[in-house]
PDB file of C-alpha atoms in Angstrom:
ATOM      1  CA  UNK Y  71       0.000   0.000   0.000  1.00 77.00           C
ATOM      2  CA  UNK Y  72       1.434   3.373  -1.030  1.00 92.00           C
ATOM      3  CA  UNK Y  73       1.360   6.224   1.452  1.00 96.00           C
ATOM      4  CA  UNK Y  74       0.548   9.769   0.305  1.00 98.00           C
ATOM      5  CA  UNK Y  75       0.647  13.142   2.031  1.00 98.00           C
ATOM      6  CA  UNK Y  76      -1.983  15.725   1.049  1.00 98.00           C
ATOM      7  CA  UNK Y  77      -1.092  19.255   2.148  1.00 98.00           C
ATOM      8  CA  UNK Y  78      -4.179  21.453   2.189  1.00 96.00           C
ATOM      9  CA  UNK Y  79      -6.479  18.444   2.271  1.00 95.00           C
ATOM     10  CA  UNK Y  80      -9.345  20.406   3.832  1.00 95.00           C
ATOM     11  CA  UNK Y  81      -9.621  22.761   0.829  1.00 94.00           C
ATOM     12  CA  UNK Y  82     -12.495  22.411  -1.645  1.00 92.00           C
ATOM     13  CA  UNK Y  83     -10.200  20.625  -4.107  1.00 95.00           C
ATOM     14  CA  UNK Y  84      -8.134  18.893  -1.426  1.00 96.00           C
ATOM     15  CA  UNK Y  85     -11.063  16.812  -0.138  1.00 96.00           C
ATOM     16  CA  UNK Y  86     -11.510  15.400  -3.645  1.00 96.00           C
ATOM     17  CA  UNK Y  87      -7.805  14.706  -4.031  1.00 98.00           C
ATOM     18  CA  UNK Y  88      -8.055  12.705  -0.799  1.00 97.00           C
ATOM     19  CA  UNK Y  89     -11.063  10.841  -2.169  1.00 97.00           C
ATOM     20  CA  UNK Y  90      -9.347  10.098  -5.494  1.00 98.00           C
ATOM     21  CA  UNK Y  91      -6.285   8.712  -3.689  1.00 98.00           C
ATOM     22  CA  UNK Y  92      -8.345   6.648  -1.260  1.00 97.00           C
ATOM     23  CA  UNK Y  93     -10.296   5.212  -4.181  1.00 96.00           C
ATOM     24  CA  UNK Y  94      -6.935   3.934  -5.495  1.00 96.00           C
ATOM     25  CA  UNK Y  95      -6.086   2.290  -2.194  1.00 96.00           C
ATOM     26  CA  UNK Y  96      -3.551   4.781  -0.817  1.00 97.00           C
ATOM     27  CA  UNK Y  97      -3.126   5.279   2.899  1.00 96.00           C
ATOM     28  CA  UNK Y  98      -3.138   9.043   3.454  1.00 97.00           C
ATOM     29  CA  UNK Y  99      -1.834  11.745   5.775  1.00 98.00           C
ATOM     30  CA  UNK Y 100      -3.890  14.941   5.543  1.00 98.00           C
ATOM     31  CA  UNK Y 101      -2.913  18.419   6.718  1.00 98.00           C
ATOM     32  CA  UNK Y 102      -5.028  21.502   7.320  1.00 95.00           C
ATOM     33  CA  UNK Y 103      -5.606  24.303   9.807  1.00 92.00           C
ATOM     34  CA  UNK Y 104      -9.163  23.335  10.759  1.00 92.00           C
ATOM     35  CA  UNK Y 105      -9.024  20.518  13.318  1.00 93.00           C
ATOM     36  CA  UNK Y 106     -12.769  19.839  13.122  1.00 95.00           C
ATOM     37  CA  UNK Y 107     -12.773  19.565   9.341  1.00 94.00           C
ATOM     38  CA  UNK Y 108      -9.697  17.321   9.410  1.00 96.00           C
ATOM     39  CA  UNK Y 109     -11.561  14.973  11.734  1.00 96.00           C
ATOM     40  CA  UNK Y 110     -14.654  14.983   9.504  1.00 96.00           C
ATOM     41  CA  UNK Y 111     -12.645  14.151   6.363  1.00 96.00           C
ATOM     42  CA  UNK Y 112     -10.773  11.403   8.202  1.00 96.00           C
ATOM     43  CA  UNK Y 113     -13.995   9.779   9.438  1.00 95.00           C
ATOM     44  CA  UNK Y 114     -15.763  10.011   6.074  1.00 95.00           C
ATOM     45  CA  UNK Y 115     -12.792   8.599   4.151  1.00 96.00           C
ATOM     46  CA  UNK Y 116     -12.186   5.758   6.639  1.00 93.00           C
ATOM     47  CA  UNK Y 117     -15.834   4.708   6.638  1.00 93.00           C
ATOM     48  CA  UNK Y 118     -16.033   4.860   2.847  1.00 95.00           C
ATOM     49  CA  UNK Y 119     -12.771   3.091   1.973  1.00 95.00           C
ATOM     50  CA  UNK Y 120     -11.587   1.394   5.201  1.00 93.00           C
ATOM     51  CA  UNK Y 121      -8.041   2.766   4.883  1.00 93.00           C
ATOM     52  CA  UNK Y 122      -5.423   4.142   7.261  1.00 93.00           C
ATOM     53  CA  UNK Y 123      -5.935   7.923   7.476  1.00 95.00           C
ATOM     54  CA  UNK Y 124      -3.856  10.261   9.655  1.00 96.00           C
ATOM     55  CA  UNK Y 125      -4.401  13.989  10.175  1.00 97.00           C
ATOM     56  CA  UNK Y 126      -2.034  16.810  11.135  1.00 97.00           C
ATOM     57  CA  UNK Y 127      -2.627  20.473  11.839  1.00 96.00           C
ATOM     58  CA  UNK Y 128      -0.321  22.612   9.700  1.00 97.00           C
ATOM     59  CA  UNK Y 129      -0.180  26.335   8.945  1.00 96.00           C
ATOM     60  CA  UNK Y 130       1.709  26.988   5.699  1.00 97.00           C
ATOM     61  CA  UNK Y 131       2.810  30.415   6.973  1.00 95.00           C
ATOM     62  CA  UNK Y 132       4.497  28.926  10.069  1.00 96.00           C
ATOM     63  CA  UNK Y 133       7.690  27.857   8.335  1.00 96.00           C
ATOM     64  CA  UNK Y 134       9.514  27.193  11.600  1.00 96.00           C
ATOM     65  CA  UNK Y 135       7.169  24.242  12.194  1.00 96.00           C
ATOM     66  CA  UNK Y 136       7.881  22.346   8.972  1.00 97.00           C
ATOM     67  CA  UNK Y 137      10.809  20.216  10.128  1.00 93.00           C
ATOM     68  CA  UNK Y 138       8.992  19.191  13.305  1.00 95.00           C
ATOM     69  CA  UNK Y 139       5.869  18.415  11.273  1.00 97.00           C
ATOM     70  CA  UNK Y 140       7.700  16.208   8.792  1.00 95.00           C
ATOM     71  CA  UNK Y 141       9.584  14.398  11.547  1.00 94.00           C
ATOM     72  CA  UNK Y 142       6.258  13.704  13.281  1.00 95.00           C
ATOM     73  CA  UNK Y 143       4.708  11.855  10.337  1.00 96.00           C
ATOM     74  CA  UNK Y 144       3.923   8.280  11.353  1.00 90.00           C
ATOM     75  CA  UNK Y 145       4.834   7.122   7.864  1.00 93.00           C
ATOM     76  CA  UNK Y 146       6.926   9.026   5.346  1.00 95.00           C
ATOM     77  CA  UNK Y 147       5.084   9.522   2.052  1.00 97.00           C
ATOM     78  CA  UNK Y 148       6.008   8.207  -1.372  1.00 97.00           C
ATOM     79  CA  UNK Y 149       3.743  10.806  -2.973  1.00 98.00           C
ATOM     80  CA  UNK Y 150       2.958  14.365  -1.866  1.00 98.00           C
ATOM     81  CA  UNK Y 151       0.196  16.613  -3.209  1.00 98.00           C
ATOM     82  CA  UNK Y 152       0.286  20.293  -2.238  1.00 98.00           C
ATOM     83  CA  UNK Y 153      -3.044  22.104  -2.675  1.00 96.00           C
ATOM     84  CA  UNK Y 154      -2.460  25.424  -0.981  1.00 95.00           C
ATOM     85  CA  UNK Y 155      -3.946  28.624  -2.344  1.00 93.00           C
ATOM     86  CA  UNK Y 156      -5.182  32.001  -1.194  1.00 93.00           C
ATOM     87  CA  UNK Y 157      -6.795  34.767  -3.239  1.00 90.00           C
ATOM     88  CA  UNK Y 158      -8.589  37.760  -1.778  1.00 85.00           C
ATOM     89  CA  UNK Y 159      -9.458  41.200  -3.168  1.00 81.00           C
ATOM     90  CA  UNK Y 160      -6.332  42.514  -4.906  1.00 86.00           C
ATOM     91  CA  UNK Y 161      -7.256  46.105  -4.042  1.00 89.00           C
ATOM     92  CA  UNK Y 162      -6.755  45.231  -0.379  1.00 92.00           C
ATOM     93  CA  UNK Y 163      -3.417  43.551  -1.114  1.00 92.00           C
ATOM     94  CA  UNK Y 164      -2.279  46.628  -3.023  1.00 92.00           C
ATOM     95  CA  UNK Y 165      -3.021  49.023  -0.177  1.00 93.00           C
ATOM     96  CA  UNK Y 166      -2.317  46.796   2.839  1.00 95.00           C
ATOM     97  CA  UNK Y 167       1.174  45.294   2.998  1.00 95.00           C
ATOM     98  CA  UNK Y 168       0.028  42.632   5.467  1.00 95.00           C
ATOM     99  CA  UNK Y 169      -2.472  41.315   2.923  1.00 95.00           C
ATOM    100  CA  UNK Y 170       0.217  41.488   0.237  1.00 96.00           C
ATOM    101  CA  UNK Y 171       2.611  39.521   2.449  1.00 96.00           C
ATOM    102  CA  UNK Y 172      -0.087  36.952   3.270  1.00 96.00           C
ATOM    103  CA  UNK Y 173      -0.833  36.413  -0.422  1.00 96.00           C
ATOM    104  CA  UNK Y 174       2.840  35.811  -1.211  1.00 97.00           C
ATOM    105  CA  UNK Y 175       3.517  33.688   1.888  1.00 97.00           C
ATOM    106  CA  UNK Y 176       0.619  31.305   1.340  1.00 97.00           C
ATOM    107  CA  UNK Y 177       0.918  30.979  -2.432  1.00 97.00           C
ATOM    108  CA  UNK Y 178       4.708  30.935  -2.756  1.00 98.00           C
ATOM    109  CA  UNK Y 179       7.061  31.307   0.214  1.00 98.00           C
ATOM    110  CA  UNK Y 180       5.378  28.804   2.534  1.00 98.00           C
ATOM    111  CA  UNK Y 181       4.887  26.227  -0.190  1.00 98.00           C
ATOM    112  CA  UNK Y 182       8.491  26.535  -1.403  1.00 98.00           C
ATOM    113  CA  UNK Y 183       9.819  26.184   2.149  1.00 98.00           C
ATOM    114  CA  UNK Y 184       7.721  23.074   2.819  1.00 98.00           C
ATOM    115  CA  UNK Y 185       8.653  21.469  -0.503  1.00 98.00           C
ATOM    116  CA  UNK Y 186      12.305  22.174   0.328  1.00 97.00           C
ATOM    117  CA  UNK Y 187      12.018  20.166   3.557  1.00 96.00           C
ATOM    118  CA  UNK Y 188      10.215  17.252   1.955  1.00 97.00           C
ATOM    119  CA  UNK Y 189      12.379  17.123  -1.181  1.00 98.00           C
ATOM    120  CA  UNK Y 190      15.590  17.058   0.878  1.00 97.00           C
ATOM    121  CA  UNK Y 191      14.303  13.981   2.717  1.00 96.00           C
ATOM    122  CA  UNK Y 192      13.237  12.305  -0.527  1.00 97.00           C
ATOM    123  CA  UNK Y 193      16.563  13.116  -2.170  1.00 97.00           C
ATOM    124  CA  UNK Y 194      18.391  11.131   0.509  1.00 96.00           C
ATOM    125  CA  UNK Y 195      16.226   8.108  -0.289  1.00 94.00           C
ATOM    126  CA  UNK Y 196      16.328   8.607  -4.097  1.00 96.00           C
ATOM    127  CA  UNK Y 197      12.592   8.256  -4.461  1.00 94.00           C
ATOM    128  CA  UNK Y 198       9.290  10.114  -4.301  1.00 97.00           C
ATOM    129  CA  UNK Y 199       6.962  12.465  -6.168  1.00 98.00           C
ATOM    130  CA  UNK Y 200       5.817  15.921  -5.147  1.00 98.00           C
ATOM    131  CA  UNK Y 201       2.926  17.420  -7.118  1.00 98.00           C
ATOM    132  CA  UNK Y 202       2.110  21.073  -6.493  1.00 98.00           C
ATOM    133  CA  UNK Y 203      -0.863  23.096  -7.692  1.00 98.00           C
ATOM    134  CA  UNK Y 204       0.172  26.390  -9.275  1.00 97.00           C
ATOM    135  CA  UNK Y 205      -1.968  28.499 -11.606  1.00 96.00           C
ATOM    136  CA  UNK Y 206      -2.358  29.797 -15.143  1.00 95.00           C
ATOM    137  CA  UNK Y 207      -2.501  33.213 -13.430  1.00 94.00           C
ATOM    138  CA  UNK Y 208       1.271  32.977 -13.055  1.00 95.00           C
ATOM    139  CA  UNK Y 209       1.944  32.971 -16.768  1.00 95.00           C
ATOM    140  CA  UNK Y 210       1.369  36.683 -17.336  1.00 94.00           C
ATOM    141  CA  UNK Y 211       0.581  39.621 -15.075  1.00 94.00           C
ATOM    142  CA  UNK Y 212      -3.031  40.689 -15.559  1.00 91.00           C
ATOM    143  CA  UNK Y 213      -4.785  43.740 -14.105  1.00 91.00           C
ATOM    144  CA  UNK Y 214      -7.240  41.742 -12.032  1.00 88.00           C
ATOM    145  CA  UNK Y 215      -4.852  39.390 -10.227  1.00 91.00           C
ATOM    146  CA  UNK Y 216      -1.205  40.322 -10.788  1.00 95.00           C
ATOM    147  CA  UNK Y 217      -0.296  40.074  -7.080  1.00 96.00           C
ATOM    148  CA  UNK Y 218      -1.698  36.541  -6.763  1.00 95.00           C
ATOM    149  CA  UNK Y 219      -0.320  35.776 -10.235  1.00 96.00           C
ATOM    150  CA  UNK Y 220       3.185  36.947  -9.346  1.00 97.00           C
ATOM    151  CA  UNK Y 221       3.265  34.575  -6.359  1.00 98.00           C
ATOM    152  CA  UNK Y 222       2.152  31.695  -8.587  1.00 98.00           C
ATOM    153  CA  UNK Y 223       4.707  32.689 -11.234  1.00 98.00           C
ATOM    154  CA  UNK Y 224       7.416  32.438  -8.599  1.00 98.00           C
ATOM    155  CA  UNK Y 225       6.094  29.030  -7.535  1.00 98.00           C
ATOM    156  CA  UNK Y 226       6.027  27.694 -11.103  1.00 98.00           C
ATOM    157  CA  UNK Y 227       9.604  28.864 -11.712  1.00 98.00           C
ATOM    158  CA  UNK Y 228      10.784  27.390  -8.404  1.00 98.00           C
ATOM    159  CA  UNK Y 229       9.226  24.014  -9.230  1.00 98.00           C
ATOM    160  CA  UNK Y 230      10.761  24.006 -12.706  1.00 98.00           C
ATOM    161  CA  UNK Y 231      14.253  24.500 -11.303  1.00 98.00           C
ATOM    162  CA  UNK Y 232      13.756  21.947  -8.525  1.00 98.00           C
ATOM    163  CA  UNK Y 233      12.434  19.414 -11.053  1.00 98.00           C
ATOM    164  CA  UNK Y 234      15.621  19.730 -13.103  1.00 98.00           C
ATOM    165  CA  UNK Y 235      17.795  19.524  -9.978  1.00 98.00           C
ATOM    166  CA  UNK Y 236      16.159  16.383  -8.596  1.00 98.00           C
ATOM    167  CA  UNK Y 237      15.517  14.481 -11.819  1.00 98.00           C
ATOM    168  CA  UNK Y 238      18.896  12.661 -11.644  1.00 97.00           C
ATOM    169  CA  UNK Y 239      18.174  11.815  -7.988  1.00 96.00           C
ATOM    170  CA  UNK Y 240      14.974   9.880  -8.724  1.00 97.00           C
ATOM    171  CA  UNK Y 241      12.633  12.493  -7.206  1.00 98.00           C
ATOM    172  CA  UNK Y 242       9.878  13.841  -9.446  1.00 98.00           C
ATOM    173  CA  UNK Y 243       8.449  17.353  -9.106  1.00 98.00           C
ATOM    174  CA  UNK Y 244       5.143  18.002 -10.870  1.00 98.00           C
ATOM    175  CA  UNK Y 245       3.426  21.331 -11.538  1.00 98.00           C
ATOM    176  CA  UNK Y 246      -0.330  21.624 -12.056  1.00 98.00           C
ATOM    177  CA  UNK Y 247      -1.239  24.786 -13.988  1.00 97.00           C
ATOM    178  CA  UNK Y 248      -4.765  25.123 -12.718  1.00 94.00           C
ATOM    179  CA  UNK Y 249      -7.423  27.334 -14.223  1.00 87.00           C
ATOM    180  CA  UNK Y 250     -10.604  28.413 -12.397  1.00 85.00           C
ATOM    181  CA  UNK Y 251     -12.508  25.859 -10.312  1.00 86.00           C
ATOM    182  CA  UNK Y 252     -15.876  26.285  -8.602  1.00 75.00           C
ATOM    183  CA  UNK Y 253     -14.615  26.775  -5.023  1.00 73.00           C
ATOM    184  CA  UNK Y 254     -14.971  29.263  -2.169  1.00 65.00           C
ATOM    185  CA  UNK Y 255     -11.833  31.017  -3.448  1.00 65.00           C
ATOM    186  CA  UNK Y 256     -13.497  31.741  -6.801  1.00 59.00           C
ATOM    187  CA  UNK Y 257     -16.868  32.760  -5.347  1.00 54.00           C
ATOM    188  CA  UNK Y 258     -18.011  36.118  -6.673  1.00 53.00           C
ATOM    189  CA  UNK Y 259     -15.724  36.020  -9.719  1.00 57.00           C
ATOM    190  CA  UNK Y 260     -17.090  35.956 -13.247  1.00 62.00           C
ATOM    191  CA  UNK Y 261     -16.321  32.430 -14.432  1.00 62.00           C
ATOM    192  CA  UNK Y 262     -16.830  30.931 -17.873  1.00 63.00           C
ATOM    193  CA  UNK Y 263     -18.525  27.537 -17.429  1.00 69.00           C
ATOM    194  CA  UNK Y 264     -16.735  25.925 -20.383  1.00 60.00           C
ATOM    195  CA  UNK Y 265     -13.360  26.755 -18.804  1.00 76.00           C
ATOM    196  CA  UNK Y 266     -14.234  26.122 -15.151  1.00 81.00           C
ATOM    197  CA  UNK Y 267     -13.956  22.720 -13.486  1.00 85.00           C
ATOM    198  CA  UNK Y 268     -15.999  21.250 -10.667  1.00 89.00           C
ATOM    199  CA  UNK Y 269     -13.753  20.481  -7.662  1.00 92.00           C
ATOM    200  CA  UNK Y 270     -14.361  16.722  -7.885  1.00 95.00           C
ATOM    201  CA  UNK Y 271     -13.206  16.729 -11.518  1.00 94.00           C
ATOM    202  CA  UNK Y 272     -10.169  18.857 -10.687  1.00 95.00           C
ATOM    203  CA  UNK Y 273      -9.237  16.534  -7.817  1.00 96.00           C
ATOM    204  CA  UNK Y 274      -9.343  13.451 -10.029  1.00 97.00           C
ATOM    205  CA  UNK Y 275      -7.310  15.093 -12.789  1.00 96.00           C
ATOM    206  CA  UNK Y 276      -4.681  16.349 -10.331  1.00 98.00           C
ATOM    207  CA  UNK Y 277      -4.210  12.842  -8.907  1.00 98.00           C
ATOM    208  CA  UNK Y 278      -3.934  11.290 -12.363  1.00 97.00           C
ATOM    209  CA  UNK Y 279      -1.298  13.839 -13.402  1.00 97.00           C
ATOM    210  CA  UNK Y 280       0.666  13.419 -10.166  1.00 98.00           C
ATOM    211  CA  UNK Y 281       0.719   9.630 -10.124  1.00 98.00           C
ATOM    212  CA  UNK Y 282       1.681   9.587 -13.815  1.00 97.00           C
ATOM    213  CA  UNK Y 283       4.618  11.916 -13.056  1.00 97.00           C
ATOM    214  CA  UNK Y 284       3.633  14.690 -15.422  1.00 97.00           C
ATOM    215  CA  UNK Y 285       6.181  17.514 -15.413  1.00 98.00           C
ATOM    216  CA  UNK Y 286       3.971  20.550 -16.010  1.00 97.00           C
ATOM    217  CA  UNK Y 287       0.395  20.139 -17.102  1.00 97.00           C
ATOM    218  CA  UNK Y 288      -2.772  22.122 -17.781  1.00 95.00           C
ATOM    219  CA  UNK Y 289      -5.523  19.883 -16.481  1.00 89.00           C
ATOM    220  CA  UNK Y 290      -8.117  21.699 -18.587  1.00 85.00           C
ATOM    221  CA  UNK Y 291      -6.677  21.413 -22.110  1.00 86.00           C
ATOM    222  CA  UNK Y 292      -7.973  24.697 -23.655  1.00 89.00           C
ATOM    223  CA  UNK Y 293      -5.745  26.648 -21.269  1.00 90.00           C
ATOM    224  CA  UNK Y 294      -2.647  25.498 -23.144  1.00 90.00           C
ATOM    225  CA  UNK Y 295      -3.776  27.416 -26.237  1.00 93.00           C
ATOM    226  CA  UNK Y 296      -5.382  30.318 -24.370  1.00 92.00           C
ATOM    227  CA  UNK Y 297      -2.201  30.995 -22.416  1.00 93.00           C
ATOM    228  CA  UNK Y 298      -0.064  30.590 -25.538  1.00 94.00           C
ATOM    229  CA  UNK Y 299      -2.038  33.454 -27.090  1.00 94.00           C
ATOM    230  CA  UNK Y 300      -2.011  35.581 -23.910  1.00 94.00           C
ATOM    231  CA  UNK Y 301       1.749  35.137 -23.421  1.00 94.00           C
ATOM    232  CA  UNK Y 302       2.426  36.280 -26.983  1.00 95.00           C
ATOM    233  CA  UNK Y 303       0.304  39.436 -27.089  1.00 95.00           C
ATOM    234  CA  UNK Y 304       2.743  42.378 -27.427  1.00 96.00           C
ATOM    235  CA  UNK Y 305       3.002  44.443 -24.255  1.00 95.00           C
ATOM    236  CA  UNK Y 306       1.929  47.678 -25.993  1.00 96.00           C
ATOM    237  CA  UNK Y 307      -1.350  45.954 -26.889  1.00 95.00           C
ATOM    238  CA  UNK Y 308      -1.685  43.929 -23.688  1.00 93.00           C
ATOM    239  CA  UNK Y 309      -1.575  46.970 -21.400  1.00 94.00           C
ATOM    240  CA  UNK Y 310      -4.470  48.539 -23.319  1.00 93.00           C
ATOM    241  CA  UNK Y 311      -6.793  45.527 -23.064  1.00 92.00           C
ATOM    242  CA  UNK Y 312      -9.770  45.647 -20.698  1.00 88.00           C
ATOM    243  CA  UNK Y 313      -9.496  43.728 -17.447  1.00 81.00           C
ATOM    244  CA  UNK Y 314      -9.997  39.989 -17.801  1.00 77.00           C
TER     245      UNK Y 314
END
C-alpha cells in the first residue's frame, strides 16, 4: 500500500484529491488548519474506503514548524500533493502590505519552504513524487490578479528548477497549472462555465497527473492554447486591453 501526504487536504479541491487517492487504495496523511474539518474528512474517508488515514494540523505560513511536522509523520510519504492557495481582493493587497505579504507567503514562500524540507528527505532516499498546484494566473501579469499571479509565477519557476535539480536523484516534481474551479476562493468572480472545473473533476485530474509523473500540465486542455495566445500578445497591446 502506497502512502501519500496531502497538504491542504481540507480545501475544496483537497477533499476530492483525498477521495481520489483513497479510491486507489492509498493510505493518506492529511494536513489543514481546521481541526474539526480534518476529523470529519478522516472519518468520512475511513468509513467509505476502510483505509489508514492520519491527520495533522499545519499552517503553511508557520515555516519554523515544517521540520517538526515532517519528523512527526507516522509514515513518510512516497507521494505528496500540495493544494495550498489564497486569493482575496487585490485592491486590499495593493493598499495593505500585510495582505500582500499573506498572499505571497501562502501561495509561494510557505509552499516553497515546505517542498524544500520534503524534497531534501526524498533526495536522501532517491525516491518520491511531489505534485504542487500552481496556476495559469502565473503565466502573465493581468490587471485583475497580478499580485496573486506573481506569487504563482514564482512558484512555477521554483518548481521548474527543482524538477531539473532532482531528476537525476529519482525524485519527481510536478506542476499543475490550474485554471478556475468552482470553489470558495473563486466565489463572486465571473467564471466561464466551459473553462471552469468542478472540484471533484479537478481533484481526479490532479491525482492522475501526479501519479503519472507529469512535469507541467494544464488539467483543462484549452488553457494550453489560451495561455499561448495571452503570453504572446505584445506588451503595448496587452496593457491597453480591458481587465480579464
